Amino acid sequence: MRKVLPSSIGFRLVPGNFSPMKGADLHGRAQEGGCGHALDLWLKVEDGRVAAGSYTTDGCESFVICGSLVAHLVRGRTLQEAAAMDVEDVLEALGDGDDASYHSAELAVDALRDALANPWPAPGPRP
């Protein structure tokens, strides 16, 4: 059964922020060891705050939901506030605490931390 997220965060189950971001200022990637699924997160920063976020993943629906949620939740936060975000913040917004959601939220937060730790220019082509 699908959970419906609180309307107060404006989230839809068909996320509109699933794509690499052209002109991103930050990019992070997290990959799980077990089955190898990955989540990439791109952030645009303006005046010290996250102005926009997008993501891609090759994982299951739970990865899609958590990736989109993290990309949404960081908008408007300072980089310090974004760095303070943790798995519990994602699960609270999600309203779900099962093992799959925890694992997916953890991967999404790891991608966020990677993005904040590795600003552009990153090796390889910039999207």
N, CA, C and O atoms as a Tinker XYZ file with bonds, in Angstrom:
   508  protein
     1  N      0.834000   -1.182000    0.000000    73     2
     2  CA     0.000000    0.000000    0.000000    64     1     3
     3  C      0.880000    1.248000    0.000000    63     2     4     5
     4  O      1.843000    1.337000    0.761000    81     3
     5  N      0.544000    2.202000   -0.854000    73     3     6
     6  CA     1.301000    3.446000   -0.926000    64     5     7
     7  C      0.873000    4.388000    0.181000    63     6     8     9
     8  O     -0.308000    4.495000    0.510000    81     7
     9  N      1.847000    5.063000    0.743000    73     7    10
    10  CA     1.555000    6.085000    1.740000    64     9    11
    11  C      1.410000    7.415000    1.017000    63    10    12    13
    12  O      2.121000    7.681000    0.048000    81    11
    13  N      0.507000    8.235000    1.477000    73    11    14
    14  CA     0.345000    9.575000    0.923000    64    13    15
    15  C      1.046000   10.522000    1.872000    63    14    16    17
    16  O      0.766000   10.540000    3.070000    81    15
    17  N      1.948000   11.300000    1.332000    73    15    18
    18  CA     2.703000   12.228000    2.159000    64    17    19
    19  C      1.857000   13.439000    2.517000    63    18    20    21
    20  O      0.916000   13.783000    1.803000    81    19
    21  N      2.194000   14.078000    3.621000    73    19    22
    22  CA     1.429000   15.260000    4.026000    64    21    23
    23  C      1.405000   16.311000    2.926000    63    22    24    25
    24  O      2.436000   16.615000    2.327000    81    23
    25  N      0.244000   16.857000    2.667000    73    23    26
    26  CA     0.128000   17.862000    1.612000    64    25    27
    27  C      0.892000   19.131000    1.958000    63    26    28    29
    28  O      1.169000   19.944000    1.075000    81    27
    29  N      1.238000   19.315000    3.232000    73    27    30
    30  CA     1.944000   20.522000    3.635000    64    29    31
    31  C      3.324000   20.635000    2.994000    63    30    32    33
    32  O      3.875000   21.733000    2.917000    81    31
    33  N      3.897000   19.511000    2.530000    73    31    34
    34  CA     5.195000   19.608000    1.877000    64    33    35
    35  C      5.055000   19.615000    0.367000    63    34    36    37
    36  O      6.057000   19.731000   -0.339000    81    35
    37  N      3.841000   19.495000   -0.148000    73    35    38
    38  CA     3.595000   19.613000   -1.567000    64    37    39
    39  C      4.205000   18.495000   -2.396000    63    38    40    41
    40  O      4.596000   18.730000   -3.539000    81    39
    41  N      4.297000   17.308000   -1.865000    73    39    42
    42  CA     4.922000   16.191000   -2.556000    64    41    43
    43  C      3.887000   15.389000   -3.316000    63    42    44    45
    44  O      2.764000   15.207000   -2.846000    81    43
    45  N      4.264000   14.907000   -4.496000    73    43    46
    46  CA     3.404000   14.030000   -5.283000    64    45    47
    47  C      4.121000   12.707000   -5.475000    63    46    48    49
    48  O      5.351000   12.668000   -5.502000    81    47
    49  N      3.369000   11.623000   -5.609000    73    47    50
    50  CA     3.992000   10.328000   -5.822000    64    49    51
    51  C      4.639000   10.223000   -7.196000    63    50    52    53
    52  O      5.481000    9.350000   -7.406000    81    51
    53  N      4.274000   11.075000   -8.124000    73    51    54
    54  CA     4.961000   11.147000   -9.407000    64    53    55
    55  C      5.827000   12.399000   -9.339000    63    54    56    57
    56  O      5.365000   13.496000   -9.654000    81    55
    57  N      7.092000   12.236000   -8.925000    73    55    58
    58  CA     7.926000   13.415000   -8.665000    64    57    59
    59  C      8.295000   14.171000   -9.933000    63    58    60    61
    60  O      8.536000   13.580000  -10.985000    81    59
    61  N      8.331000   15.476000   -9.805000    73    59    62
    62  CA     8.687000   16.327000  -10.930000    64    61    63
    63  C     10.160000   16.692000  -10.939000    63    62    64    65
    64  O     10.614000   17.393000  -11.844000    81    63
    65  N     10.913000   16.233000   -9.952000    73    63    66
    66  CA    12.320000   16.616000   -9.871000    64    65    67
    67  C     13.245000   15.436000  -10.162000    63    66    68    69
    68  O     14.368000   15.389000   -9.659000    81    67
    69  N     12.776000   14.478000  -10.975000    73    67    70
    70  CA    13.583000   13.314000  -11.356000    64    69    71
    71  C     14.299000   13.621000  -12.666000    63    70    72    73
    72  O     13.749000   13.406000  -13.746000    81    71
    73  N     15.515000   14.119000  -12.567000    73    71    74
    74  CA    16.356000   14.357000  -13.747000    64    73    75
    75  C     17.662000   14.984000  -13.282000    63    74    76    77
    76  O     17.710000   15.629000  -12.234000    81    75
    77  N     18.725000   14.792000  -14.065000    73    75    78
    78  CA    19.950000   15.530000  -13.770000    64    77    79
    79  C     19.663000   17.025000  -13.913000    63    78    80    81
    80  O     18.832000   17.422000  -14.730000    81    79
    81  N     20.339000   17.841000  -13.133000    73    79    82
    82  CA    20.104000   19.288000  -13.183000    64    81    83
    83  C     21.210000   19.970000  -13.976000    63    82    84    85
    84  O     22.386000   19.876000  -13.626000    81    83
    85  N     20.830000   20.649000  -15.033000    73    83    86
    86  CA    21.794000   21.433000  -15.799000    64    85    87
    87  C     22.193000   22.649000  -14.969000    63    86    88    89
    88  O     21.337000   23.312000  -14.382000    81    87
    89  N     23.485000   22.938000  -14.920000    73    87    90
    90  CA    23.969000   24.101000  -14.193000    64    89    91
    91  C     23.976000   23.937000  -12.684000    63    90    92    93
    92  O     23.994000   24.926000  -11.952000    81    91
    93  N     23.961000   22.700000  -12.212000    73    91    94
    94  CA    23.974000   22.459000  -10.759000    64    93    95
    95  C     25.290000   22.958000  -10.154000    63    94    96    97
    96  O     26.339000   22.942000  -10.798000    81    95
    97  N     25.202000   23.395000   -8.915000    73    95    98
    98  CA    26.391000   23.818000   -8.186000    64    97    99
    99  C     26.996000   22.668000   -7.393000    63    98   100   101
   100  O     28.201000   22.648000   -7.139000    81    99
   101  N     26.162000   21.712000   -7.004000    73    99   102
   102  CA    26.613000   20.582000   -6.199000    64   101   103
   103  C     26.045000   19.290000   -6.763000    63   102   104   105
   104  O     24.923000   19.258000   -7.270000    81   103
   105  N     26.826000   18.233000   -6.670000    73   103   106
   106  CA    26.376000   16.910000   -7.091000    64   105   107
   107  C     26.902000   15.882000   -6.098000    63   106   108   109
   108  O     28.070000   15.923000   -5.709000    81   107
   109  N     26.042000   14.971000   -5.694000    73   107   110
   110  CA    26.458000   13.889000   -4.808000    64   109   111
   111  C     25.910000   12.572000   -5.291000    63   110   112   113
   112  O     24.888000   12.521000   -5.975000    81   111
   113  N     26.601000   11.502000   -4.931000    73   111   114
   114  CA    26.191000   10.157000   -5.338000    64   113   115
   115  C     26.373000    9.216000   -4.163000    63   114   116   117
   116  O     27.371000    9.277000   -3.447000    81   115
   117  N     25.403000    8.352000   -3.979000    73   115   118
   118  CA    25.499000    7.286000   -2.978000    64   117   119
   119  C     25.106000    5.992000   -3.662000    63   118   120   121
   120  O     24.161000    5.945000   -4.449000    81   119
   121  N     25.845000    4.951000   -3.348000    73   119   122
   122  CA    25.570000    3.654000   -3.946000    64   121   123
   123  C     25.592000    2.605000   -2.848000    63   122   124   125
   124  O     26.487000    2.576000   -2.003000    81   123
   125  N     24.583000    1.745000   -2.885000    73   123   126
   126  CA    24.527000    0.704000   -1.862000    64   125   127
   127  C     25.384000   -0.476000   -2.290000    63   126   128   129
   128  O     25.563000   -0.736000   -3.479000    81   127
   129  N     25.904000   -1.176000   -1.306000    73   127   130
   130  CA    26.784000   -2.289000   -1.592000    64   129   131
   131  C     26.072000   -3.556000   -2.019000    63   130   132   133
   132  O     26.577000   -4.284000   -2.873000    81   131
   133  N     24.913000   -3.837000   -1.446000    73   131   134
   134  CA    24.219000   -5.088000   -1.711000    64   133   135
   135  C     23.863000   -5.313000   -3.163000    63   134   136   137
   136  O     24.505000   -6.117000   -3.839000    81   135
   137  N     22.859000   -4.623000   -3.649000    73   135   138
   138  CA    22.421000   -4.834000   -5.033000    64   137   139
   139  C     22.947000   -3.748000   -5.966000    63   138   140   141
   140  O     22.675000   -3.785000   -7.166000    81   139
   141  N     23.688000   -2.790000   -5.438000    73   139   142
   142  CA    24.359000   -1.818000   -6.286000    64   141   143
   143  C     23.533000   -0.651000   -6.778000    63   142   144   145
   144  O     23.996000    0.105000   -7.631000    81   143
   145  N     22.319000   -0.478000   -6.267000    73   143   146
   146  CA    21.514000    0.667000   -6.699000    64   145   147
   147  C     22.188000    1.967000   -6.266000    63   146   148   149
   148  O     22.854000    2.029000   -5.233000    81   147
   149  N     21.998000    2.996000   -7.080000    73   147   150
   150  CA    22.634000    4.282000   -6.813000    64   149   151
   151  C     21.592000    5.396000   -6.832000    63   150   152   153
   152  O     20.534000    5.269000   -7.447000    81   151
   153  N     21.918000    6.487000   -6.145000    73   151   154
   154  CA    21.090000    7.682000   -6.136000    64   153   155
   155  C     22.019000    8.872000   -6.326000    63   154   156   157
   156  O     22.980000    9.038000   -5.575000    81   155
   157  N     21.736000    9.704000   -7.333000    73   155   158
   158  CA    22.473000   10.940000   -7.583000    64   157   159
   159  C     21.591000   12.114000   -7.210000    63   158   160   161
   160  O     20.387000   12.101000   -7.462000    81   159
   161  N     22.193000   13.132000   -6.607000    73   159   162
   162  CA    21.461000   14.317000   -6.177000    64   161   163
   163  C     22.191000   15.547000   -6.687000    63   162   164   165
   164  O     23.406000   15.662000   -6.525000    81   163
   165  N     21.456000   16.470000   -7.304000    73   163   166
   166  CA    22.009000   17.733000   -7.799000    64   165   167
   167  C     21.336000   18.881000   -7.066000    63   166   168   169
   168  O     20.132000   18.852000   -6.811000    81   167
   169  N     22.133000   19.897000   -6.729000    73   167   170
   170  CA    21.606000   21.068000   -6.026000    64   169   171
   171  C     22.079000   22.345000   -6.704000    63   170   172   173
   172  O     23.222000   22.445000   -7.149000    81   171
   173  N     21.189000   23.304000   -6.772000    73   171   174
   174  CA    21.503000   24.656000   -7.239000    64   173   175
   175  C     21.498000   25.550000   -6.007000    63   174   176   177
   176  O     20.541000   25.539000   -5.233000    81   175
   177  N     22.562000   26.324000   -5.822000    73   175   178
   178  CA    22.706000   27.170000   -4.640000    64   177   179
   179  C     22.712000   28.627000   -5.072000    63   178   180   181
   180  O     23.424000   29.013000   -5.999000    81   179
   181  N     21.903000   29.434000   -4.383000    73   179   182
   182  CA    21.861000   30.873000   -4.633000    64   181   183
   183  C     21.860000   31.590000   -3.295000    63   182   184   185
   184  O     21.063000   31.276000   -2.411000    81   183
   185  N     22.756000   32.552000   -3.154000    73   183   186
   186  CA    22.863000   33.339000   -1.921000    64   185   187
   187  C     22.989000   32.466000   -0.680000    63   186   188   189
   188  O     22.400000   32.766000    0.359000    81   187
   189  N     23.762000   31.379000   -0.790000    73   187   190
   190  CA    24.021000   30.525000    0.362000    64   189   191
   191  C     22.899000   29.577000    0.737000    63   190   192   193
   192  O     22.984000   28.882000    1.750000    81   191
   193  N     21.844000   29.541000   -0.074000    73   191   194
   194  CA    20.708000   28.647000    0.191000    64   193   195
   195  C     20.467000   27.739000   -1.003000    63   194   196   197
   196  O     20.766000   28.096000   -2.142000    81   195
   197  N     19.927000   26.569000   -0.730000    73   195   198
   198  CA    19.587000   25.643000   -1.808000    64   197   199
   199  C     18.345000   26.176000   -2.507000    63   198   200   201
   200  O     17.280000   26.287000   -1.899000    81   199
   201  N     18.485000   26.501000   -3.772000    73   199   202
   202  CA    17.375000   27.059000   -4.542000    64   201   203
   203  C     16.567000   25.964000   -5.230000    63   202   204   205
   204  O     15.364000   26.116000   -5.442000    81   203
   205  N     17.226000   24.860000   -5.577000    73   203   206
   206  CA    16.535000   23.771000   -6.279000    64   205   207
   207  C     17.314000   22.480000   -6.096000    63   206   208   209
   208  O     18.524000   22.487000   -5.868000    81   207
   209  N     16.595000   21.379000   -6.203000    73   207   210
   210  CA    17.218000   20.066000   -6.112000    64   209   211
   211  C     16.574000   19.104000   -7.095000    63   210   212   213
   212  O     15.383000   19.205000   -7.390000    81   211
   213  N     17.364000   18.177000   -7.594000    73   211   214
   214  CA    16.832000   17.118000   -8.440000    64   213   215
   215  C     17.653000   15.857000   -8.176000    63   214   216   217
   216  O     18.700000   15.912000   -7.530000    81   215
   217  N     17.177000   14.740000   -8.675000    73   215   218
   218  CA    17.850000   13.477000   -8.391000    64   217   219
   219  C     17.540000   12.471000   -9.495000    63   218   220   221
   220  O     16.614000   12.656000  -10.284000    81   219
   221  N     18.329000   11.414000   -9.533000    73   219   222
   222  CA    18.026000   10.235000  -10.333000    64   221   223
   223  C     18.392000    9.016000   -9.498000    63   222   224   225
   224  O     19.236000    9.094000   -8.605000    81   223
   225  N     17.761000    7.906000   -9.791000    73   223   226
   226  CA    18.090000    6.645000   -9.142000    64   225   227
   227  C     17.696000    5.502000  -10.059000    63   226   228   229
   228  O     16.792000    5.631000  -10.886000    81   227
   229  N     18.375000    4.402000   -9.903000    73   227   230
   230  CA    18.000000    3.189000  -10.616000    64   229   231
   231  C     17.366000    2.195000   -9.646000    63   230   232   233
   232  O     17.212000    1.015000   -9.962000    81   231
   233  N     17.006000    2.682000   -8.476000    73   231   234
   234  CA    16.423000    1.836000   -7.445000    64   233   235
   235  C     14.912000    1.746000   -7.530000    63   234   236   237
   236  O     14.293000    2.238000   -8.474000    81   235
   237  N     14.336000    1.112000   -6.534000    73   235   238
   238  CA    12.899000    0.847000   -6.466000    64   237   239
   239  C     12.100000    2.115000   -6.134000    63   238   240   241
   240  O     12.660000    3.202000   -5.992000    81   239
   241  N     10.792000    1.946000   -6.016000    73   239   242
   242  CA     9.893000    3.065000   -5.718000    64   241   243
   243  C     10.289000    3.793000   -4.438000    63   242   244   245
   244  O     10.177000    5.017000   -4.359000    81   243
   245  N     10.746000    3.056000   -3.446000    73   243   246
   246  CA    11.169000    3.677000   -2.194000    64   245   247
   247  C     12.355000    4.617000   -2.413000    63   246   248   249
   248  O     12.419000    5.678000   -1.792000    81   247
   249  N     13.296000    4.243000   -3.288000    73   247   250
   250  CA    14.423000    5.114000   -3.620000    64   249   251
   251  C     13.919000    6.360000   -4.330000    63   250   252   253
   252  O     14.387000    7.466000   -4.059000    81   251
   253  N     12.969000    6.186000   -5.237000    73   251   254
   254  CA    12.404000    7.308000   -5.983000    64   253   255
   255  C     11.756000    8.302000   -5.015000    63   254   256   257
   256  O     11.988000    9.507000   -5.105000    81   255
   257  N     10.954000    7.793000   -4.106000    73   255   258
   258  CA    10.248000    8.656000   -3.163000    64   257   259
   259  C     11.231000    9.384000   -2.247000    63   258   260   261
   260  O     11.110000   10.594000   -2.054000    81   259
   261  N     12.195000    8.668000   -1.682000    73   259   262
   262  CA    13.138000    9.298000   -0.752000    64   261   263
   263  C     14.072000   10.275000   -1.470000    63   262   264   265
   264  O     14.404000   11.325000   -0.921000    81   263
   265  N     14.498000    9.941000   -2.691000    73   263   266
   266  CA    15.326000   10.875000   -3.454000    64   265   267
   267  C     14.591000   12.165000   -3.738000    63   266   268   269
   268  O     15.143000   13.254000   -3.579000    81   267
   269  N     13.353000   12.042000   -4.157000    73   267   270
   270  CA    12.549000   13.222000   -4.448000    64   269   271
   271  C     12.287000   14.034000   -3.185000    63   270   272   273
   272  O     12.322000   15.264000   -3.200000    81   271
   273  N     12.028000   13.332000   -2.110000    73   271   274
   274  CA    11.736000   14.015000   -0.847000    64   273   275
   275  C     12.944000   14.809000   -0.353000    63   274   276   277
   276  O     12.795000   15.955000    0.071000    81   275
   277  N     14.138000   14.217000   -0.404000    73   275   278
   278  CA    15.339000   14.944000    0.022000    64   277   279
   279  C     15.568000   16.154000   -0.884000    63   278   280   281
   280  O     15.868000   17.243000   -0.396000    81   279
   281  N     15.427000   15.968000   -2.204000    73   279   282
   282  CA    15.605000   17.091000   -3.133000    64   281   283
   283  C     14.611000   18.209000   -2.837000    63   282   284   285
   284  O     14.921000   19.384000   -3.033000    81   283
   285  N     13.427000   17.852000   -2.370000    73   283   286
   286  CA    12.407000   18.843000   -2.033000    64   285   287
   287  C     12.680000   19.485000   -0.668000    63   286   288   289
   288  O     12.587000   20.705000   -0.526000    81   287
   289  N     13.013000   18.674000    0.321000    73   287   290
   290  CA    13.185000   19.179000    1.683000    64   289   291
   291  C     14.351000   20.144000    1.847000    63   290   292   293
   292  O     14.316000   21.007000    2.725000    81   291
   293  N     15.381000   20.016000    1.020000    73   291   294
   294  CA    16.542000   20.899000    1.182000    64   293   295
   295  C     16.319000   22.289000    0.595000    63   294   296   297
   296  O     17.055000   23.221000    0.916000    81   295
   297  N     15.315000   22.436000   -0.258000    73   295   298
   298  CA    15.069000   23.753000   -0.862000    64   297   299
   299  C     14.803000   24.797000    0.208000    63   298   300   301
   300  O     14.019000   24.587000    1.134000    81   299
   301  N     15.479000   25.930000    0.054000    73   299   302
   302  CA    15.309000   27.041000    0.981000    64   301   303
   303  C     16.220000   26.964000    2.197000    63   302   304   305
   304  O     16.311000   27.930000    2.954000    81   303
   305  N     16.882000   25.860000    2.397000    73   303   306
   306  CA    17.779000   25.718000    3.548000    64   305   307
   307  C     19.161000   26.272000    3.220000    63   306   308   309
   308  O     19.599000   26.252000    2.070000    81   307
   309  N     19.835000   26.766000    4.253000    73   307   310
   310  CA    21.237000   27.121000    4.079000    64   309   311
   311  C     22.017000   25.822000    3.920000    63   310   312   313
   312  O     21.493000   24.742000    4.193000    81   311
   313  N     23.256000   25.926000    3.484000    73   311   314
   314  CA    24.072000   24.718000    3.341000    64   313   315
   315  C     24.302000   24.051000    4.694000    63   314   316   317
   316  O     24.360000   22.824000    4.775000    81   315
   317  N     24.433000   24.843000    5.753000    73   315   318
   318  CA    24.579000   24.277000    7.103000    64   317   319
   319  C     23.306000   23.549000    7.529000    63   318   320   321
   320  O     23.377000   22.466000    8.111000    81   319
   321  N     22.149000   24.133000    7.245000    73   319   322
   322  CA    20.885000   23.479000    7.580000    64   321   323
   323  C     20.706000   22.196000    6.781000    63   322   324   325
   324  O     20.220000   21.194000    7.306000    81   323
   325  N     21.096000   22.229000    5.520000    73   323   326
   326  CA    21.006000   21.030000    4.683000    64   325   327
   327  C     21.925000   19.940000    5.226000    63   326   328   329
   328  O     21.553000   18.767000    5.248000    81   327
   329  N     23.126000   20.323000    5.665000    73   327   330
   330  CA    24.080000   19.351000    6.205000    64   329   331
   331  C     23.571000   18.712000    7.495000    63   330   332   333
   332  O     23.960000   17.593000    7.829000    81   331
   333  N     22.710000   19.412000    8.215000    73   331   334
   334  CA    22.177000   18.884000    9.469000    64   333   335
   335  C     21.007000   17.915000    9.252000    63   334   336   337
   336  O     20.584000   17.237000   10.188000    81   335
   337  N     20.492000   17.848000    8.038000    73   335   338
   338  CA    19.380000   16.956000    7.754000    64   337   339
   339  C     19.819000   15.509000    7.931000    63   338   340   341
   340  O     20.932000   15.148000    7.548000    81   339
   341  N     18.955000   14.677000    8.509000    73   339   342
   342  CA    19.319000   13.276000    8.712000    64   341   343
   343  C     18.178000   12.346000    8.307000    63   342   344   345
   344  O     17.113000   12.795000    7.882000    81   343
   345  N     18.414000   11.071000    8.443000    73   343   346
   346  CA    17.453000   10.047000    8.034000    64   345   347
   347  C     16.124000   10.227000    8.763000    63   346   348   349
   348  O     15.063000   10.042000    8.167000    81   347
   349  N     16.170000   10.579000   10.019000    73   347   350
   350  CA    14.941000   10.754000   10.795000    64   349   351
   351  C     14.085000   11.885000   10.235000    63   350   352   353
   352  O     12.858000   11.793000   10.261000    81   351
   353  N     14.708000   12.950000    9.730000    73   351   354
   354  CA    13.955000   14.047000    9.104000    64   353   355
   355  C     13.191000   13.542000    7.886000    63   354   356   357
   356  O     12.036000   13.909000    7.669000    81   355
   357  N     13.848000   12.696000    7.093000    73   355   358
   358  CA    13.212000   12.151000    5.895000    64   357   359
   359  C     12.071000   11.222000    6.284000    63   358   360   361
   360  O     10.985000   11.306000    5.711000    81   359
   361  N     12.301000   10.343000    7.247000    73   359   362
   362  CA    11.259000    9.407000    7.672000    64   361   363
   363  C     10.073000   10.125000    8.307000    63   362   364   365
   364  O      8.929000    9.706000    8.136000    81   363
   365  N     10.341000   11.197000    9.032000    73   363   366
   366  CA     9.248000   11.979000    9.625000    64   365   367
   367  C      8.387000   12.605000    8.534000    63   366   368   369
   368  O      7.159000   12.570000    8.615000    81   367
   369  N      9.019000   13.173000    7.524000    73   367   370
   370  CA     8.269000   13.770000    6.414000    64   369   371
   371  C      7.536000   12.700000    5.615000    63   370   372   373
   372  O      6.442000   12.935000    5.102000    81   371
   373  N      8.141000   11.536000    5.517000    73   371   374
   374  CA     7.554000   10.429000    4.779000    64   373   375
   375  C      6.391000    9.798000    5.525000    63   374   376   377
   376  O      5.435000    9.317000    4.916000    81   375
   377  N      6.482000    9.806000    6.856000    73   375   378
   378  CA     5.442000    9.181000    7.671000    64   377   379
   379  C      5.519000    7.667000    7.632000    63   378   380   381
   380  O      4.505000    6.989000    7.799000    81   379
   381  N      6.715000    7.131000    7.413000    73   379   382
   382  CA     6.894000    5.695000    7.255000    64   381   383
   383  C      8.206000    5.309000    7.934000    63   382   384   385
   384  O      9.178000    6.063000    7.890000    81   383
   385  N      8.231000    4.167000    8.542000    73   383   386
   386  CA     9.446000    3.758000    9.220000    64   385   387
   387  C      9.847000    2.329000    8.941000    63   386   388   389
   388  O     10.588000    1.742000    9.730000    81   387
   389  N      9.380000    1.736000    7.827000    73   387   390
   390  CA     9.755000    0.346000    7.573000    64   389   391
   391  C     11.208000    0.260000    7.096000    63   390   392   393
   392  O     11.831000    1.277000    6.794000    81   391
   393  N     11.736000   -0.960000    7.034000    73   391   394
   394  CA    13.143000   -1.158000    6.712000    64   393   395
   395  C     13.522000   -0.624000    5.334000    63   394   396   397
   396  O     14.583000   -0.021000    5.176000    81   395
   397  N     12.664000   -0.840000    4.333000    73   395   398
   398  CA    12.960000   -0.368000    2.977000    64   397   399
   399  C     13.022000    1.152000    2.948000    63   398   400   401
   400  O     13.903000    1.723000    2.304000    81   399
   401  N     12.103000    1.808000    3.633000    73   399   402
   402  CA    12.105000    3.270000    3.670000    64   401   403
   403  C     13.333000    3.791000    4.393000    63   402   404   405
   404  O     13.938000    4.773000    3.961000    81   403
   405  N     13.709000    3.141000    5.494000    73   403   406
   406  CA    14.892000    3.584000    6.235000    64   405   407
   407  C     16.126000    3.488000    5.346000    63   406   408   409
   408  O     16.917000    4.427000    5.273000    81   407
   409  N     16.286000    2.371000    4.681000    73   407   410
   410  CA    17.446000    2.160000    3.821000    64   409   411
   411  C     17.463000    3.184000    2.679000    63   410   412   413
   412  O     18.519000    3.733000    2.366000    81   411
   413  N     16.331000    3.442000    2.066000    73   411   414
   414  CA    16.248000    4.401000    0.968000    64   413   415
   415  C     16.503000    5.820000    1.456000    63   414   416   417
   416  O     17.189000    6.589000    0.782000    81   415
   417  N     15.965000    6.175000    2.606000    73   415   418
   418  CA    16.199000    7.499000    3.181000    64   417   419
   419  C     17.675000    7.672000    3.510000    63   418   420   421
   420  O     18.241000    8.745000    3.305000    81   419
   421  N     18.290000    6.622000    4.014000    73   419   422
   422  CA    19.715000    6.665000    4.341000    64   421   423
   423  C     20.557000    6.911000    3.091000    63   422   424   425
   424  O     21.497000    7.705000    3.123000    81   423
   425  N     20.229000    6.241000    2.001000    73   423   426
   426  CA    20.961000    6.437000    0.754000    64   425   427
   427  C     20.782000    7.861000    0.228000    63   426   428   429
   428  O     21.739000    8.472000   -0.248000    81   427
   429  N     19.566000    8.387000    0.310000    73   427   430
   430  CA    19.300000    9.750000   -0.160000    64   429   431
   431  C     20.063000   10.778000    0.675000    63   430   432   433
   432  O     20.604000   11.739000    0.128000    81   431
   433  N     20.109000   10.588000    1.976000    73   431   434
   434  CA    20.853000   11.505000    2.847000    64   433   435
   435  C     22.357000   11.371000    2.596000    63   434   436   437
   436  O     23.085000   12.362000    2.652000    81   435
   437  N     22.821000   10.158000    2.321000    73   435   438
   438  CA    24.240000    9.977000    1.979000    64   437   439
   439  C     24.593000   10.732000    0.699000    63   438   440   441
   440  O     25.669000   11.324000    0.609000    81   439
   441  N     23.705000   10.718000   -0.284000    73   439   442
   442  CA    23.942000   11.478000   -1.521000    64   441   443
   443  C     23.991000   12.975000   -1.227000    63   442   444   445
   444  O     24.807000   13.696000   -1.801000    81   443
   445  N     23.122000   13.441000   -0.336000    73   443   446
   446  CA    23.133000   14.855000    0.075000    64   445   447
   447  C     24.467000   15.203000    0.728000    63   446   448   449
   448  O     25.078000   16.220000    0.399000    81   447
   449  N     24.910000   14.368000    1.642000    73   447   450
   450  CA    26.184000   14.631000    2.326000    64   449   451
   451  C     27.355000   14.633000    1.341000    63   450   452   453
   452  O     28.282000   15.433000    1.464000    81   451
   453  N     27.299000   13.725000    0.363000    73   451   454
   454  CA    28.343000   13.681000   -0.657000    64   453   455
   455  C     28.338000   14.963000   -1.486000    63   454   456   457
   456  O     29.397000   15.499000   -1.812000    81   455
   457  N     27.153000   15.450000   -1.825000    73   455   458
   458  CA    27.045000   16.696000   -2.599000    64   457   459
   459  C     27.630000   17.874000   -1.826000    63   458   460   461
   460  O     28.333000   18.708000   -2.397000    81   459
   461  N     27.345000   17.941000   -0.555000    73   459   462
   462  CA    27.814000   19.064000    0.258000    64   461   463
   463  C     29.316000   18.985000    0.512000    63   462   464   465
   464  O     29.967000   20.006000    0.733000    81   463
   465  N     29.861000   17.782000    0.482000    73   463   466
   466  CA    31.290000   17.600000    0.730000    64   465   467
   467  C     32.133000   17.748000   -0.537000    63   466   468   469
   468  O     33.347000   17.935000   -0.452000    81   467
   469  N     31.506000   17.668000   -1.701000    73   467   470
   470  CA    32.246000   17.666000   -2.967000    64   469   471
   471  C     31.683000   18.673000   -3.958000    63   470   472   473
   472  O     31.060000   18.278000   -4.943000    81   471
   473  N     31.885000   19.961000   -3.720000    73   471   474
   474  CA    31.332000   20.952000   -4.654000    64   473   475
   475  C     32.013000   20.883000   -6.009000    63   474   476   477
   476  O     33.117000   20.354000   -6.141000    81   475
   477  N     31.334000   21.428000   -7.019000    73   475   478
   478  CA    31.914000   21.498000   -8.355000    64   477   479
   479  C     33.153000   22.372000   -8.286000    63   478   480   481
   480  O     33.216000   23.212000   -7.388000    81   479
   481  N     34.113000   22.248000   -9.134000    73   479   482
   482  CA    34.067000   21.338000  -10.270000    64   481   483
   483  C     34.428000   19.926000   -9.843000    63   482   484   485
   484  O     35.459000   19.695000   -9.211000    81   483
   485  N     33.574000   19.002000  -10.195000    73   483   486
   486  CA    33.810000   17.593000   -9.924000    64   485   487
   487  C     34.464000   16.962000  -11.148000    63   486   488   489
   488  O     34.342000   17.486000  -12.255000    81   487
   489  N     35.158000   15.844000  -10.957000    73   487   490
   490  CA    35.724000   15.177000  -12.129000    64   489   491
   491  C     34.626000   14.760000  -13.104000    63   490   492   493
   492  O     33.520000   14.419000  -12.687000    81   491
   493  N     34.923000   14.787000  -14.370000    73   491   494
   494  CA    33.962000   14.370000  -15.372000    64   493   495
   495  C     33.113000   15.525000  -15.838000    63   494   496   497
   496  O     33.238000   16.645000  -15.343000    81   495
   497  N     32.242000   15.243000  -16.800000    73   495   498
   498  CA    31.427000   16.311000  -17.384000    64   497   499
   499  C     30.367000   16.798000  -16.417000    63   498   500   501
   500  O     29.804000   16.021000  -15.647000    81   499
   501  N     30.107000   18.074000  -16.467000    73   499   502
   502  CA    29.059000   18.679000  -15.659000    64   501   503
   503  C     27.768000   18.581000  -16.449000    63   502   504   505
   504  O     27.748000   18.915000  -17.633000    81   503
   505  N     26.671000   18.122000  -15.811000    73   503   506
   506  CA    25.401000   17.986000  -16.561000    64   505   507
   507  C     24.918000   19.319000  -17.098000    63   506   508
   508  O     23.874000   19.381000  -17.747000    81   507
